[in-house]
mmCIF file of C-alpha atoms in Angstrom:
data_model
loop_
_atom_site.group_PDB
_atom_site.id
_atom_site.type_symbol
_atom_site.label_atom_id
_atom_site.label_comp_id
_atom_site.label_asym_id
_atom_site.label_seq_id
_atom_site.Cartn_x
_atom_site.Cartn_y
_atom_site.Cartn_z
ATOM 1 C CA PRO A 277 -65.717 -5.082 47.060
ATOM 2 C CA PRO A 278 -69.240 -5.996 47.045
ATOM 3 C CA LEU A 279 -70.372 -9.613 47.356
ATOM 4 C CA SER A 280 -71.709 -10.966 43.645
ATOM 5 C CA LYS A 281 -74.368 -13.381 44.857
ATOM 6 C CA ARG A 282 -75.952 -15.560 42.119
ATOM 7 C CA CYS A 283 -78.136 -18.673 42.330
ATOM 8 C CA ALA A 284 -78.186 -21.827 39.874
ATOM 9 C CA SER A 285 -79.514 -25.117 39.454
ATOM 10 C CA LEU A 286 -76.623 -26.629 37.994
ATOM 11 C CA GLN A 287 -76.956 -28.550 34.621
ATOM 12 C CA SER A 288 -73.440 -28.763 34.175
ATOM 13 C CA ILE A 289 -70.035 -27.682 36.087
ATOM 14 C CA VAL A 290 -66.345 -27.679 34.804
ATOM 15 C CA HIS A 291 -63.926 -28.207 37.484
ATOM 16 C CA ARG A 292 -60.251 -27.328 36.917
ATOM 17 C CA SER A 293 -57.408 -28.053 38.878
ATOM 18 C CA HIS A 294 -55.780 -25.525 40.254
ATOM 19 C CA SER A 295 -53.225 -24.153 43.040
ATOM 20 C CA ILE A 296 -54.856 -23.419 46.662
ATOM 21 C CA GLN A 297 -52.577 -20.733 46.417
ATOM 22 C CA GLY A 298 -54.633 -18.254 44.616
ATOM 23 C CA VAL A 299 -56.477 -16.966 41.720
ATOM 24 C CA PRO A 300 -54.788 -16.775 38.080
ATOM 25 C CA ALA A 301 -52.814 -13.231 37.413
ATOM 26 C CA GLN A 302 -55.174 -12.605 34.914
ATOM 27 C CA GLY A 303 -59.004 -13.562 34.514
ATOM 28 C CA PRO A 304 -59.848 -16.238 31.888
ATOM 29 C CA LYS A 305 -61.076 -15.181 28.232
ATOM 30 C CA PRO A 306 -64.881 -15.006 28.056
ATOM 31 C CA SER A 307 -65.806 -18.286 26.014
ATOM 32 C CA SER A 308 -68.877 -18.712 23.364
ATOM 33 C CA ALA A 309 -71.259 -21.607 24.266
ATOM 34 C CA LYS A 310 -69.738 -23.375 21.230
ATOM 35 C CA HIS A 311 -66.354 -22.725 22.864
ATOM 36 C CA ALA A 312 -67.402 -23.951 26.442
ATOM 37 C CA SER A 313 -68.728 -27.419 25.070
ATOM 38 C CA SER A 314 -65.584 -28.151 22.894
ATOM 39 C CA SER A 315 -64.145 -30.953 24.737
ATOM 40 C CA SER A 316 -60.866 -30.537 22.827
ATOM 41 C CA THR A 317 -60.881 -26.973 23.910
ATOM 42 C CA GLN A 318 -61.662 -27.983 27.310
ATOM 43 C CA ALA A 319 -58.785 -30.519 27.459
ATOM 44 C CA LYS A 320 -56.436 -27.816 26.586
ATOM 45 C CA LYS A 321 -57.469 -25.779 29.335
ATOM 46 C CA GLY A 322 -56.851 -28.533 31.732
ATOM 47 C CA CYS A 323 -61.102 -28.570 31.989
ATOM 48 C CA ILE A 324 -63.094 -31.736 33.071
ATOM 49 C CA GLY A 325 -66.474 -31.694 32.338
ATOM 50 C CA LEU A 326 -68.803 -33.186 34.743
ATOM 51 C CA LEU A 327 -72.478 -33.837 34.110
ATOM 52 C CA LEU A 328 -74.705 -33.236 37.127
ATOM 53 C CA ASP A 329 -78.040 -35.197 36.269
ATOM 54 C CA THR A 330 -78.622 -34.958 39.802
ATOM 55 C CA LEU A 331 -79.448 -31.515 40.071
ATOM 56 C CA ARG A 332 -82.950 -30.206 38.894
ATOM 57 C CA SER A 333 -83.638 -27.689 36.373
ATOM 58 C CA GLU A 334 -84.686 -24.187 37.789
ATOM 59 C CA ALA A 335 -86.616 -21.244 36.169
ATOM 60 C CA ILE A 336 -83.726 -18.419 35.607
ATOM 61 C CA THR A 337 -85.136 -14.841 35.392
ATOM 62 C CA MET A 338 -82.341 -13.295 33.840
ATOM 63 C CA ALA A 339 -79.568 -15.076 31.847
ATOM 64 C CA GLN A 340 -75.930 -14.711 32.960
ATOM 65 C CA PRO A 341 -72.543 -15.214 31.470
ATOM 66 C CA PRO A 342 -71.051 -18.467 33.370
ATOM 67 C CA LEU A 343 -69.374 -17.731 36.681
ATOM 68 C CA GLU A 344 -65.936 -19.109 37.166
ATOM 69 C CA LEU A 345 -65.553 -19.438 40.667
ATOM 70 C CA PHE A 346 -62.213 -20.547 42.933
ATOM 71 C CA LEU A 347 -64.089 -22.522 45.781
ATOM 72 C CA ILE A 348 -62.890 -21.361 49.325
ATOM 73 C CA THR A 349 -65.970 -22.373 51.674
ATOM 74 C CA LEU A 350 -69.289 -24.227 51.480
ATOM 75 C CA ALA A 351 -72.267 -24.328 53.536
ATOM 76 C CA GLN A 352 -75.852 -25.439 53.782
ATOM 77 C CA SER A 353 -78.770 -23.297 53.904
ATOM 78 C CA GLN A 354 -81.987 -24.980 54.265
ATOM 79 C CA ASP A 355 -82.309 -26.565 50.995
ATOM 80 C CA ASP A 356 -79.332 -25.105 49.331
ATOM 81 C CA VAL A 357 -76.018 -25.602 49.231
ATOM 82 C CA VAL A 358 -73.876 -22.212 49.194
ATOM 83 C CA LEU A 359 -70.659 -22.110 47.432
ATOM 84 C CA GLU A 360 -68.247 -18.918 48.265
ATOM 85 C CA GLY A 361 -64.870 -17.489 46.901
ATOM 86 C CA VAL A 362 -63.485 -15.409 44.055
ATOM 87 C CA ASP A 363 -64.581 -15.135 40.500
ATOM 88 C CA ALA A 364 -62.052 -14.481 37.891
ATOM 89 C CA ASP A 365 -61.649 -10.880 38.399
ATOM 90 C CA ARG A 366 -60.785 -11.714 41.898
ATOM 91 C CA ARG A 367 -64.128 -10.373 43.222
ATOM 92 C CA PRO A 368 -65.871 -12.411 46.379
ATOM 93 C CA ALA A 369 -68.389 -14.360 44.737
ATOM 94 C CA ARG A 370 -71.300 -16.599 46.152
ATOM 95 C CA LEU A 371 -73.246 -19.275 44.233
ATOM 96 C CA VAL A 372 -76.397 -20.872 45.757
ATOM 97 C CA VAL A 373 -77.169 -24.184 44.314
ATOM 98 C CA SER A 374 -80.501 -25.885 44.661
ATOM 99 C CA GLY A 375 -81.700 -29.183 43.551
ATOM 100 C CA PHE A 376 -78.804 -31.447 45.214
ATOM 101 C CA ARG A 377 -80.673 -34.266 47.251
ATOM 102 C CA PRO A 378 -78.558 -36.177 49.759
ATOM 103 C CA HIS A 379 -79.169 -40.012 49.831
ATOM 104 C CA PHE A 380 -78.371 -43.232 51.229
ATOM 105 C CA TYR A 381 -78.592 -47.129 50.419
ATOM 106 C CA VAL A 382 -81.089 -49.808 52.153
ATOM 107 C CA GLY A 383 -80.355 -53.290 51.312
ATOM 108 C CA PRO A 384 -79.381 -55.642 50.016
ATOM 109 C CA VAL A 385 -83.031 -56.322 49.008
ATOM 110 C CA ALA A 386 -84.569 -58.859 46.798
ATOM 111 C CA ASP A 387 -84.661 -58.299 42.997
ATOM 112 C CA ASP A 388 -88.318 -58.264 42.557
ATOM 113 C CA VAL A 389 -88.687 -55.684 45.191
ATOM 114 C CA ASP A 390 -91.228 -52.981 44.647
ATOM 115 C CA ALA A 391 -89.583 -49.455 44.704
ATOM 116 C CA THR A 392 -92.693 -47.600 44.111
ATOM 117 C CA ASN A 393 -94.533 -49.560 47.128
ATOM 118 C CA ARG A 394 -91.620 -48.528 49.217
ATOM 119 C CA GLN A 395 -91.355 -44.866 48.337
ATOM 120 C CA ALA A 396 -95.233 -44.677 49.052
ATOM 121 C CA ASP A 397 -94.762 -46.179 52.483
ATOM 122 C CA LEU A 398 -91.727 -43.881 53.398
ATOM 123 C CA CYS A 399 -93.556 -40.806 52.132
ATOM 124 C CA ARG A 400 -96.584 -41.556 54.417
ATOM 125 C CA ALA A 401 -94.144 -42.318 57.270
ATOM 126 C CA ALA A 402 -91.994 -39.108 56.867
ATOM 127 C CA PRO A 403 -93.945 -36.649 54.420
ATOM 128 C CA ALA A 404 -91.522 -33.413 55.189
ATOM 129 C CA HIS A 405 -88.668 -35.181 53.496
ATOM 130 C CA ALA A 406 -89.900 -35.265 50.027
ATOM 131 C CA VAL A 407 -88.375 -39.011 49.681
ATOM 132 C CA SER A 408 -87.786 -40.769 46.326
ATOM 133 C CA VAL A 409 -86.853 -44.339 46.416
ATOM 134 C CA THR A 410 -85.367 -46.057 43.395
ATOM 135 C CA LYS A 411 -83.714 -49.461 42.808
ATOM 136 C CA VAL A 412 -79.992 -49.682 41.865
ATOM 137 C CA THR A 413 -77.152 -52.543 41.451
ATOM 138 C CA ARG A 414 -73.930 -51.676 43.278
ATOM 139 C CA THR A 415 -71.349 -53.069 44.965
ATOM 140 C CA PHE A 416 -71.001 -52.805 48.851
ATOM 141 C CA LEU A 417 -68.772 -49.736 50.100
ATOM 142 C CA CYS A 418 -65.895 -52.102 51.144
ATOM 143 C CA GLY A 419 -65.671 -53.924 47.678
ATOM 144 C CA ILE A 420 -66.181 -57.306 49.532
ATOM 145 C CA HIS A 421 -69.401 -58.758 47.708
ATOM 146 C CA GLU A 422 -70.537 -59.106 44.107
ATOM 147 C CA PRO A 423 -72.796 -56.327 42.899
ATOM 148 C CA ARG A 424 -76.523 -56.511 44.665
ATOM 149 C CA THR A 425 -79.870 -54.853 44.362
ATOM 150 C CA TYR A 426 -80.148 -52.176 46.858
ATOM 151 C CA LEU A 427 -82.714 -49.048 47.366
ATOM 152 C CA ARG A 428 -81.330 -45.745 46.870
ATOM 153 C CA VAL A 429 -83.602 -43.359 49.379
ATOM 154 C CA ALA A 430 -82.687 -39.721 48.505
ATOM 155 C CA HIS A 431 -84.413 -36.604 50.169
ATOM 156 C CA ARG A 432 -84.131 -32.799 50.252
ATOM 157 C CA CYS A 433 -81.417 -30.887 51.942
ATOM 158 C CA GLY A 434 -83.207 -29.592 54.711
ATOM 159 C CA ALA A 435 -84.776 -32.458 56.673
ATOM 160 C CA ALA A 436 -82.684 -34.524 58.772
ATOM 161 C CA GLN A 437 -81.262 -38.008 57.220
ATOM 162 C CA SER A 438 -81.220 -39.515 60.791
ATOM 163 C CA THR A 439 -84.846 -39.462 61.339
ATOM 164 C CA LEU A 440 -85.338 -40.888 57.895
ATOM 165 C CA VAL A 441 -83.108 -43.866 58.587
ATOM 166 C CA ARG A 442 -85.103 -44.484 61.757
ATOM 167 C CA LYS A 443 -88.084 -44.703 59.450
ATOM 168 C CA CYS A 444 -86.766 -47.288 57.139
ATOM 169 C CA GLU A 445 -85.267 -49.543 60.067
ATOM 170 C CA GLN A 446 -89.012 -49.461 61.538
ATOM 171 C CA LEU A 447 -90.696 -50.244 57.981
ATOM 172 C CA TRP A 448 -88.103 -52.963 56.501
ATOM 173 C CA ALA A 449 -86.262 -55.586 57.535
ATOM 174 C CA GLU A 450 -83.203 -54.862 55.476
ATOM 175 C CA PRO A 451 -80.556 -52.467 56.683
ATOM 176 C CA PRO A 452 -79.558 -48.910 55.893
ATOM 177 C CA CYS A 453 -76.172 -48.186 54.681
ATOM 178 C CA GLU A 454 -73.627 -45.347 53.663
ATOM 179 C CA ASP A 455 -75.833 -43.449 55.950
ATOM 180 C CA GLY A 456 -74.832 -40.380 58.477
ATOM 181 C CA VAL A 457 -72.268 -38.936 55.512
ATOM 182 C CA PRO A 458 -72.090 -35.238 56.407
ATOM 183 C CA LEU A 459 -74.259 -33.572 53.697
ATOM 184 C CA LEU A 460 -71.338 -31.037 52.421
ATOM 185 C CA ARG A 461 -69.037 -34.241 52.225
ATOM 186 C CA ARG A 462 -71.610 -35.827 50.137
ATOM 187 C CA PHE A 463 -72.120 -32.974 47.750
ATOM 188 C CA LEU A 464 -68.254 -32.643 46.956
ATOM 189 C CA VAL A 465 -68.307 -36.288 46.438
ATOM 190 C CA GLU A 466 -71.327 -36.303 44.196
ATOM 191 C CA THR A 467 -70.315 -33.373 42.320
ATOM 192 C CA HIS A 468 -66.410 -34.072 41.995
ATOM 193 C CA LEU A 469 -65.364 -30.578 43.303
ATOM 194 C CA SER A 470 -62.959 -29.569 45.889
ATOM 195 C CA GLY A 471 -61.775 -26.854 47.852
ATOM 196 C CA GLY A 472 -59.107 -24.527 46.497
ATOM 197 C CA ALA A 473 -59.905 -25.075 42.921
ATOM 198 C CA TRP A 474 -61.838 -23.416 40.030
ATOM 199 C CA LEU A 475 -65.595 -24.202 38.679
ATOM 200 C CA VAL A 476 -67.711 -23.076 35.994
ATOM 201 C CA ALA A 477 -71.320 -22.760 36.728
ATOM 202 C CA ARG A 478 -73.180 -22.145 33.172
ATOM 203 C CA ASN A 479 -76.594 -21.607 34.220
ATOM 204 C CA VAL A 480 -76.731 -18.646 36.695
ATOM 205 C CA ALA A 481 -78.977 -15.937 37.751
ATOM 206 C CA GLU A 482 -78.463 -12.990 40.013
ATOM 207 C CA ALA A 483 -79.923 -13.764 43.306
ATOM 208 C CA GLY A 484 -80.870 -10.173 44.568
ATOM 209 C CA ASP A 485 -80.871 -10.224 48.237
ATOM 210 C CA ARG A 486 -80.815 -14.127 48.416
ATOM 211 C CA ARG A 487 -78.193 -15.452 50.767
#
């Protein structure tokens, strides 16, 4: 059957744990928006609602029903993440996700550090990365230290993170950390997705020939 190609900037995804062995014998029944937003109904279906605030809104040319996708593979294409699998009718399907921004951290830094000035410095040094710098409080990955102040450096998918890390090392005394995580692994961690499981994308549009 032909490949169904759709694109979306996801406002929310429902991730459903499912056997990796295949799709259900019968496709799930269509649900209304009210039904889809009901947490009690989601629980009955074994769904976990995951709000993806990191993914920005995008104009959708034609409203489409929610896409239920059994995720098999994913790949990067420029600034997009491409998810491939089969839909509820067992047809091959592709979902192009825009708006995901990988990130790493710099620090710890002083509590009074000016993130706006740091972002301006980094944007001048690496204009192609579309950088954003925000101040966050977090515990180091190993969990050894108390929560400290860090800078969260995010950038567009298509820009090399290693280049941005070197710019940070040249500009600032504080070291980068949690850099070098493969982009697709970071995407799975941030969205709580996994291969061999169902997801539901609610805001999708037909992508035409976009691949």
